Coordinates of C-alpha atoms and ligand atoms in Angstrom, one line a residue:
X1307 CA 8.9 -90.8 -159.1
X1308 CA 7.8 -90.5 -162.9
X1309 CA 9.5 -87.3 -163.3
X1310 CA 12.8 -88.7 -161.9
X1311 CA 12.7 -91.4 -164.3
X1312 CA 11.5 -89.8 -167.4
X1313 CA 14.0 -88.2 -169.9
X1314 CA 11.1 -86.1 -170.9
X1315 CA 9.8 -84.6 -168.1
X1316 CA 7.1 -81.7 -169.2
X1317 CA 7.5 -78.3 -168.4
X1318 CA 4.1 -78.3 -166.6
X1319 CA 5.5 -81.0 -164.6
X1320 CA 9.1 -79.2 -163.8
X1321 CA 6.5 -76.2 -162.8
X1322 CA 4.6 -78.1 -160.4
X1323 CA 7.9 -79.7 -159.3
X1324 CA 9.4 -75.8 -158.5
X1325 CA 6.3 -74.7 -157.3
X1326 CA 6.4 -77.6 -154.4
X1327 CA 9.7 -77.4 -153.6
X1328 CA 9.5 -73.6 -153.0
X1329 CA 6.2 -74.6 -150.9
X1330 CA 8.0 -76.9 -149.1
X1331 CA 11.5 -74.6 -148.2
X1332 CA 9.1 -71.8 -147.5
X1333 CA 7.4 -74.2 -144.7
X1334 CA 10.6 -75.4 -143.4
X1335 CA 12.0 -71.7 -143.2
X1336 CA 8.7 -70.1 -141.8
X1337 CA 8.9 -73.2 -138.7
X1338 CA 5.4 -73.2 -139.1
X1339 CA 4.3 -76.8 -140.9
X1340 CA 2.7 -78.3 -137.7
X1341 CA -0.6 -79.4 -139.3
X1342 CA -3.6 -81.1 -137.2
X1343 CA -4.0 -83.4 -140.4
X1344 CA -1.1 -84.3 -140.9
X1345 CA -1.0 -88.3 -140.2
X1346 CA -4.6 -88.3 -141.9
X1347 CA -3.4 -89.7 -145.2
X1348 CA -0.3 -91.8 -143.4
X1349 CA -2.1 -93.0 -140.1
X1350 CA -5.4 -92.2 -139.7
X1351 CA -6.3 -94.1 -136.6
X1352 CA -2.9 -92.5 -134.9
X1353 CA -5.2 -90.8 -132.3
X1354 CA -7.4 -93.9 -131.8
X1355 CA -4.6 -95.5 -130.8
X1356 CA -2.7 -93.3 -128.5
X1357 CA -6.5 -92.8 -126.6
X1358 CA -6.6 -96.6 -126.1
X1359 CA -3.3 -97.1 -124.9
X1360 CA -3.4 -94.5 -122.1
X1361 CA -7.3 -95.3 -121.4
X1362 CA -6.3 -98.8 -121.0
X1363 CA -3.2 -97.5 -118.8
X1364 CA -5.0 -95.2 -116.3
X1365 CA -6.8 -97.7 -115.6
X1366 CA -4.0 -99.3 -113.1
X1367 CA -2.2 -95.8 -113.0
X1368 CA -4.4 -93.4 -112.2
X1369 CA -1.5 -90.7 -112.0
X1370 CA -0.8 -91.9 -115.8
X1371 CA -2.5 -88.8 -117.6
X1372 CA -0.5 -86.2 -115.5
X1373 CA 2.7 -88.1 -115.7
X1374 CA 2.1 -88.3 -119.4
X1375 CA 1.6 -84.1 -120.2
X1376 CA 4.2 -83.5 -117.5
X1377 CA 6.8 -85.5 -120.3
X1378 CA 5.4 -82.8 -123.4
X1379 CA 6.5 -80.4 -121.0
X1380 CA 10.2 -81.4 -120.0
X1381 CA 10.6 -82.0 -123.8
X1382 CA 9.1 -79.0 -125.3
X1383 CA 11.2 -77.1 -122.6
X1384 CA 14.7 -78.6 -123.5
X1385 CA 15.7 -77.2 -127.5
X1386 CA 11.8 -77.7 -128.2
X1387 CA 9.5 -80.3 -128.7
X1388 CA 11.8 -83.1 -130.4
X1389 CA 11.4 -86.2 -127.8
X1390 CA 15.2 -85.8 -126.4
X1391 CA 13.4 -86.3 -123.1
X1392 CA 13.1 -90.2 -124.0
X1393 CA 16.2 -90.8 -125.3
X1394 CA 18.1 -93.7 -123.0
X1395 CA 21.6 -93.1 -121.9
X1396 CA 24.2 -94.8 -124.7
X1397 CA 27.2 -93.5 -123.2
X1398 CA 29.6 -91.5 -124.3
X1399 CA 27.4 -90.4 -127.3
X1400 CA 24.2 -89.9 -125.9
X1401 CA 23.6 -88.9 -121.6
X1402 CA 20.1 -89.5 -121.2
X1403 CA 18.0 -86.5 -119.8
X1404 CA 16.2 -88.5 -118.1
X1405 CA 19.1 -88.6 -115.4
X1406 CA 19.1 -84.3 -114.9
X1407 CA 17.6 -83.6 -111.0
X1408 CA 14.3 -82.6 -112.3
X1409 CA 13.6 -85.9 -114.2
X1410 CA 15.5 -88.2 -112.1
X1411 CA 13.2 -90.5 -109.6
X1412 CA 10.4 -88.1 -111.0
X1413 CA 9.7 -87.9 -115.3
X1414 CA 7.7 -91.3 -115.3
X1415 CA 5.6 -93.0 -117.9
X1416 CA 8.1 -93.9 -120.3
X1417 CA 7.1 -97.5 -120.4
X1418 CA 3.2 -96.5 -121.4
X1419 CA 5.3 -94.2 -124.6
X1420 CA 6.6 -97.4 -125.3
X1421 CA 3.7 -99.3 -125.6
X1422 CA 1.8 -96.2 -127.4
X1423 CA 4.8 -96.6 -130.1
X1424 CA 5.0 -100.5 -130.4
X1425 CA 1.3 -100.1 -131.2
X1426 CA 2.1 -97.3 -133.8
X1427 CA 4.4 -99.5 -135.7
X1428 CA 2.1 -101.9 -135.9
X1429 CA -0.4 -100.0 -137.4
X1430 CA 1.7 -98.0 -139.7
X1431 CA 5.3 -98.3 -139.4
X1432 CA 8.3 -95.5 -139.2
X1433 CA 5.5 -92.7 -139.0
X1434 CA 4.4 -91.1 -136.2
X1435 CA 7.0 -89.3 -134.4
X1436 CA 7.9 -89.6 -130.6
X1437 CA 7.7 -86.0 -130.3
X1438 CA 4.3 -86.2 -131.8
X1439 CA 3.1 -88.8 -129.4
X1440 CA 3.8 -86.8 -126.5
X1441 CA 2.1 -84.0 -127.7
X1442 CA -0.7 -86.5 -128.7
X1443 CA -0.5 -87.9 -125.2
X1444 CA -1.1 -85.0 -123.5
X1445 CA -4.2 -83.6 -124.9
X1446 CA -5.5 -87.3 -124.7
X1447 CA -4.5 -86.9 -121.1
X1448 CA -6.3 -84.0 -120.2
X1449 CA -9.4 -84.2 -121.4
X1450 CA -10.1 -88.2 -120.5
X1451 CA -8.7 -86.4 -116.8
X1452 CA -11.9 -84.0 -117.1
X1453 CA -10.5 -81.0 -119.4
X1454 CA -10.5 -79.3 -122.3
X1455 CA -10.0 -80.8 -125.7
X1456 CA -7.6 -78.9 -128.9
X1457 CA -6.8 -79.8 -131.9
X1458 CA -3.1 -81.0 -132.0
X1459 CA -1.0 -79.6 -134.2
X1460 CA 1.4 -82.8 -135.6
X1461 CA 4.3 -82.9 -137.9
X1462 CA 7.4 -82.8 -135.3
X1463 CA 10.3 -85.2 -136.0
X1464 CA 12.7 -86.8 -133.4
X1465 CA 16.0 -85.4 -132.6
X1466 CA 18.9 -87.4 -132.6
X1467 CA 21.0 -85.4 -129.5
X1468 CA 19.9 -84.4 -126.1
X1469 CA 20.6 -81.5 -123.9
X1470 CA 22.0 -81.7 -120.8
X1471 CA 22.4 -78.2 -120.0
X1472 CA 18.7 -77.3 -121.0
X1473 CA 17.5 -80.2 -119.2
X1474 CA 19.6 -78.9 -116.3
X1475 CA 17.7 -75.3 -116.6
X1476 CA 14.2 -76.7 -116.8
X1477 CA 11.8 -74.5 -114.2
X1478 CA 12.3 -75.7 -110.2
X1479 CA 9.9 -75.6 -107.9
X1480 CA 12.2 -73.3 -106.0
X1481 CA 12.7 -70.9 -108.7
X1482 CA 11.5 -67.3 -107.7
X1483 CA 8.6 -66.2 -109.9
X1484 CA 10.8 -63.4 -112.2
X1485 CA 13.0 -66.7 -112.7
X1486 CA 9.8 -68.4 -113.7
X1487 CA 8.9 -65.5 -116.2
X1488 CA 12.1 -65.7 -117.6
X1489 CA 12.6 -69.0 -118.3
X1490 CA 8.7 -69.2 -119.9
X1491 CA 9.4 -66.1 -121.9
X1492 CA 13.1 -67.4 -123.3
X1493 CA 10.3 -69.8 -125.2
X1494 CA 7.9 -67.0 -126.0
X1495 CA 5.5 -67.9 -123.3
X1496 CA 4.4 -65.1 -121.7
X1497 CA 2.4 -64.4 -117.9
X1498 CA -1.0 -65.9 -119.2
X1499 CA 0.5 -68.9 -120.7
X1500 CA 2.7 -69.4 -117.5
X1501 CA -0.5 -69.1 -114.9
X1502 CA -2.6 -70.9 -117.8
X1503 CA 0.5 -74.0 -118.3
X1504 CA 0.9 -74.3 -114.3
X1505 CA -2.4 -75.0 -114.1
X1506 CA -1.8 -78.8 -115.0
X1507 CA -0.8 -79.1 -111.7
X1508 CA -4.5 -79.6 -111.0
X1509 CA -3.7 -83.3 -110.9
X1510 CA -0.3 -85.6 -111.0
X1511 CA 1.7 -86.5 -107.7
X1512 CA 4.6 -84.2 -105.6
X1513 CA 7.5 -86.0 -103.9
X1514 CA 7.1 -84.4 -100.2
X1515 CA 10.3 -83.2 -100.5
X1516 CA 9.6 -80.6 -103.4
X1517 CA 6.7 -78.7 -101.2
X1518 CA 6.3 -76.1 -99.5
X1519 CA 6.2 -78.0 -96.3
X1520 CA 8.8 -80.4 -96.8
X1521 CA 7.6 -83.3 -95.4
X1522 CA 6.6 -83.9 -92.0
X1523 CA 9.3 -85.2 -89.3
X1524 CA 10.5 -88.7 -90.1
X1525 CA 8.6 -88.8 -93.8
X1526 CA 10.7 -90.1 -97.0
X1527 CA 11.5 -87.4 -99.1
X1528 CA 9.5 -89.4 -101.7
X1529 CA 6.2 -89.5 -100.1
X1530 CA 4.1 -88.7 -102.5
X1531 CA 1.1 -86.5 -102.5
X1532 CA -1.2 -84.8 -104.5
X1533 CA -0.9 -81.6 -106.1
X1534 CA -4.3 -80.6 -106.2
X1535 CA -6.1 -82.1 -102.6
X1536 CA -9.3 -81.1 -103.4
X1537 CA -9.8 -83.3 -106.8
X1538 CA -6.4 -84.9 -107.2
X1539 CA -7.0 -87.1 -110.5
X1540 CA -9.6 -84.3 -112.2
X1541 CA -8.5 -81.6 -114.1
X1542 CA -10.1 -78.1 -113.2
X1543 CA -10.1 -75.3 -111.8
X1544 CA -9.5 -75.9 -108.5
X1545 CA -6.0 -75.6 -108.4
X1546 CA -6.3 -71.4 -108.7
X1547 CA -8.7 -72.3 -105.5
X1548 CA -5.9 -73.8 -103.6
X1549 CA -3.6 -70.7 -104.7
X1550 CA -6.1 -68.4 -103.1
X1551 CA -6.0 -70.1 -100.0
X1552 CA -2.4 -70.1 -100.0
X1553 CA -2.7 -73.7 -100.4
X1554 CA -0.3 -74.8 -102.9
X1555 CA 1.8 -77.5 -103.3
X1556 CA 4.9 -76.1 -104.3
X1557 CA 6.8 -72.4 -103.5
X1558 CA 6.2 -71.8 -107.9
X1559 CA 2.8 -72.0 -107.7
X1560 CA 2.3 -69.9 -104.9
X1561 CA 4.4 -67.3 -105.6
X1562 CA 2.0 -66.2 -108.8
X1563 CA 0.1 -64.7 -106.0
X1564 CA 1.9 -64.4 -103.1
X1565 CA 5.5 -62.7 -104.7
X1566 CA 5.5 -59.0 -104.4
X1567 CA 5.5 -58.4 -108.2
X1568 CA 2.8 -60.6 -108.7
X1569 CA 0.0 -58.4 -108.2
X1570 CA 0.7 -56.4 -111.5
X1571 CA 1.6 -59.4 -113.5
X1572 CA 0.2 -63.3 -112.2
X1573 CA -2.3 -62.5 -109.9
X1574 CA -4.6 -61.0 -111.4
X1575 CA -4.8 -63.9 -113.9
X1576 CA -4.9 -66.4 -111.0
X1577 CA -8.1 -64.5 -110.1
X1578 CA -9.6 -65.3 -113.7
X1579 CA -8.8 -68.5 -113.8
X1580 CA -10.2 -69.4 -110.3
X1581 CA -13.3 -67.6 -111.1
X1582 CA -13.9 -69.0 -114.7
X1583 CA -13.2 -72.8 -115.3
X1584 CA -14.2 -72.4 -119.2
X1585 CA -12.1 -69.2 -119.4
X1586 CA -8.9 -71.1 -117.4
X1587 CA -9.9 -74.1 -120.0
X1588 CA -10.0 -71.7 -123.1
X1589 CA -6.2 -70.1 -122.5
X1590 CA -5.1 -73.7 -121.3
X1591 CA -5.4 -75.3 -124.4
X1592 CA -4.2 -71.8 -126.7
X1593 CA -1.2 -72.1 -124.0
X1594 CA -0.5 -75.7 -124.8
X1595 CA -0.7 -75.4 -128.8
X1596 CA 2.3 -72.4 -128.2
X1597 CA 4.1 -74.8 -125.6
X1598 CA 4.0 -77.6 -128.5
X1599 CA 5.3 -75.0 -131.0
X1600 CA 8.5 -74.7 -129.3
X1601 CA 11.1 -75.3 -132.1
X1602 CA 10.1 -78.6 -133.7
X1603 CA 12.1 -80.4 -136.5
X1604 CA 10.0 -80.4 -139.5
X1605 CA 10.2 -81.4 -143.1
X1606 CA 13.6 -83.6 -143.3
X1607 CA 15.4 -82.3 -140.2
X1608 CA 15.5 -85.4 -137.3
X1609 CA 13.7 -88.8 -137.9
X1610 CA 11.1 -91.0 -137.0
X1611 CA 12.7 -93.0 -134.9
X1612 CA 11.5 -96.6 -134.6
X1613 CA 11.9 -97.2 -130.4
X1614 CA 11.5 -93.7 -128.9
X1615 CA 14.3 -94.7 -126.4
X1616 CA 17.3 -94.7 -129.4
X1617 CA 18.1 -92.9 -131.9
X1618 CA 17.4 -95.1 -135.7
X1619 CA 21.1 -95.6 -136.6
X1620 CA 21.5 -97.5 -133.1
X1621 CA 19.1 -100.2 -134.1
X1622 CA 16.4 -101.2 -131.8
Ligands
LIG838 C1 6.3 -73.4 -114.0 C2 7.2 -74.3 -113.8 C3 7.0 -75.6 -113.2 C4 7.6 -76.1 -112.1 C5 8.6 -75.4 -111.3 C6 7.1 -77.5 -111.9 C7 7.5 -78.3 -110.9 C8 6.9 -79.6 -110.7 C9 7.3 -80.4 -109.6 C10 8.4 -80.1 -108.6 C11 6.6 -81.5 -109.7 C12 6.6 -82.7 -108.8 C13 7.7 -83.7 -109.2 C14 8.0 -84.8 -108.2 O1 7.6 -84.7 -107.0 O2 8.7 -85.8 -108.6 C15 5.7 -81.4 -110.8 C16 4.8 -82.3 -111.2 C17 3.9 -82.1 -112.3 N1 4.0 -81.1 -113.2 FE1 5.0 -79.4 -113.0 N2 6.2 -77.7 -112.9 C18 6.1 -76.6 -113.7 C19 5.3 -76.5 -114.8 C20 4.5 -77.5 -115.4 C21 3.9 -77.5 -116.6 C22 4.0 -76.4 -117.7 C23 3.1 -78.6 -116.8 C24 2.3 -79.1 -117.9 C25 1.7 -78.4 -118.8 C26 3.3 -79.4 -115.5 C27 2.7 -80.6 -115.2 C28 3.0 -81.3 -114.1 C29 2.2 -82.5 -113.7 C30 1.0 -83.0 -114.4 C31 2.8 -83.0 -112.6 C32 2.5 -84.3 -111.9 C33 3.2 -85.5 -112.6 C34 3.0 -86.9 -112.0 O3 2.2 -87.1 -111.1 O4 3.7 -87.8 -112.5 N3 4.2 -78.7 -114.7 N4 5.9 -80.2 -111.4
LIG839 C1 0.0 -63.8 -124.0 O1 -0.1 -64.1 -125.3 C2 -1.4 -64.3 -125.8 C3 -1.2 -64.7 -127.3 O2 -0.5 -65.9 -127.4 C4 -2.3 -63.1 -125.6 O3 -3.6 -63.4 -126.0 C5 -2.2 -62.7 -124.2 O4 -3.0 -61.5 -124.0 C6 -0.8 -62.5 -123.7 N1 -0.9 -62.2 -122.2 C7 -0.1 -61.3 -121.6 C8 -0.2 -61.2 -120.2 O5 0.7 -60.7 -122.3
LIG840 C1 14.0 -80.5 -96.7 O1 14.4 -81.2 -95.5 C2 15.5 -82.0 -95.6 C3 15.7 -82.8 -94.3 O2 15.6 -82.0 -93.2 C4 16.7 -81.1 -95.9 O3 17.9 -81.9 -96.1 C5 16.5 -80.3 -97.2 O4 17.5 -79.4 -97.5 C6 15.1 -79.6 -97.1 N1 14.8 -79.0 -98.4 C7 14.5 -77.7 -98.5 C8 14.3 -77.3 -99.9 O5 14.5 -76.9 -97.6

């Protein structure tokens, strides 16, 4: 930089200098410099490119778009939205998340992120983030499945460790709903944005052996069905339907309706939601803009990492 170089740097030029480097502390300290323009400048077909990856995908995948927002979540969910979900085992340094019982045999798409980020270096290399393509991925996600659009706020760097334990304490579907709550609210998330989040369970798959039935006699507890059986691949409303009918999936999705406390705290939101697509739609995206604000690395915390399954200094 000129100023660097320069034994004569002027003091309007040291001001300017100050007055950016107090900017950019002030960001880092506030946690608040997700920007929805921030790969204009650096990558501004980064969008583009993620939508043509997973339109190109769903094509042979159908479940691809659920599988892909379900990823944002078991990131965002384990210390925040900094792509430790797609980190690979390299033993004894990094154990993988992916191995923890509610990503095992059931967190899938990793091979499409991969493709999304080989196509990313292409185009504009070491830039976008892996936690940024996830959160990219799922808004792409849900509205080529039928849903709502948002703007997505961008900026998250990659995390070089995981988190075993917090992978270990992500939501189960047999979790009672005040252990639901609890777990949303240790993220700030509160009732609405729980009813609101669980609503992307309007479309994806469910092992047989996570439901509320739990299978049928002589079934593999890997049978997959769908979550929502009224429009499994199309994401609507319908799912707060199903909960009124007491025709959920899985024992966390009913019990925001059927658990005692329910009817002071989730119900009555289930009833909004089921009645009003554009209002479920409306607290959706707000809900998924807070989920993506969980605790990113900004500024020069992390990296970009170059192969979203190993961290930089590993080489790829
Ligand atoms: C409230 C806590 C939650 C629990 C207990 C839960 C539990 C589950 C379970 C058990 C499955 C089926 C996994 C399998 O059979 O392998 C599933 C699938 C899914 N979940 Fe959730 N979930 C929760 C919240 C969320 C949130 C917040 C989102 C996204 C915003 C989400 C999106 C999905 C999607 C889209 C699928 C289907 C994925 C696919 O087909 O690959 N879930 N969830
Ligand atoms: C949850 O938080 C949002 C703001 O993020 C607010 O609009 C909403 O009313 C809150 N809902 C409940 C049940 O507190
Ligand atoms: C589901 O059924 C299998 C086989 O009968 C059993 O081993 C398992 O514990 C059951 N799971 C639940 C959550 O009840």
């Amino acid at each position: 930089m000129a100023a660097a170089s320069s034994t004569s740097a002027s003091p309007g030029m040291l001001l300017l200098l100050a007055v950016v480097l107090l900017l950019a502390s002030a960001g880092a300290a506030s946690g608040s410099t997700l920007s929805s323009t921030f790969y204009d400048a650096s990558c501004p077909n980064a969008y583009n490119i993620v939508r043509r990856v997973i339109q190109v995908a769903r094509v042979s995948d159908p479940r691809i778009p659920a599988s892909l927002i379900r990823l944002h979540f078991h990131d965002c969910f384990v210390q925040g939205c900094d792509a430790s979900l797609l980190l690979d085992d390299d033993l004894p340094a990094i154990q993988s998340e992916k191995n923890v019982p509610g990503n095992e045999n059931s967190a899938r798409g990793f091979p499409v992120v991969d493709v999304i980020k080989a196509a990313l270096e292409i185009a504009c290399p070491g830039t976008v983030s892996c936690a940024d393509i996830l959160a990219l991925a799922a808004e792409i996600s849900v509205e080529l499945a039928g849903g709502p659009r948002w703007t997505v706020l961008l900026g998250r760097r990659d995390g070089t460790p995981t988190n075993i334990e917090g992978a270990n304490n992500l939501p189960s579907p047999f979790d009672p709903l005040d252990m639901l709550q609890e777990k949303f609210r240790n993220f700030n998330l509160n009732d609405t944005d729980l009813v609101a989040l669980q609503g992307a369970h309007t479309f994806g798959r469910v092992q047989c052996q996570f439901t509320r039935e739990n299978c049928t006699v002589g079934q593999p507890q890997g049978t997959l069905e769908n979550l929502d059986q009224v429009t499994p691949n199309v994401f609507d409303n319908k799912y707060y339907g199903n909960l009124l009918y007491g025709r959920a999936q899985l024992q966390s999705d009913q019990v925001m309706l059927s658990d005692p406390a329910a009817a002071v705290t989730t119900a009555p939101i289930v009833h909004r939601f089921a009645g009003n697509q554009q209002y479920f739609f409306r607290n959706f995206a707000a809900s998924m803009i807070k989920m993506g604000n969980i605790s990113p690395l900004t500024g020069r915390a992390g990296e970009i990492r170059k192969n979203c399954r190993r961290i930089n200094s590993k080489g790829y």
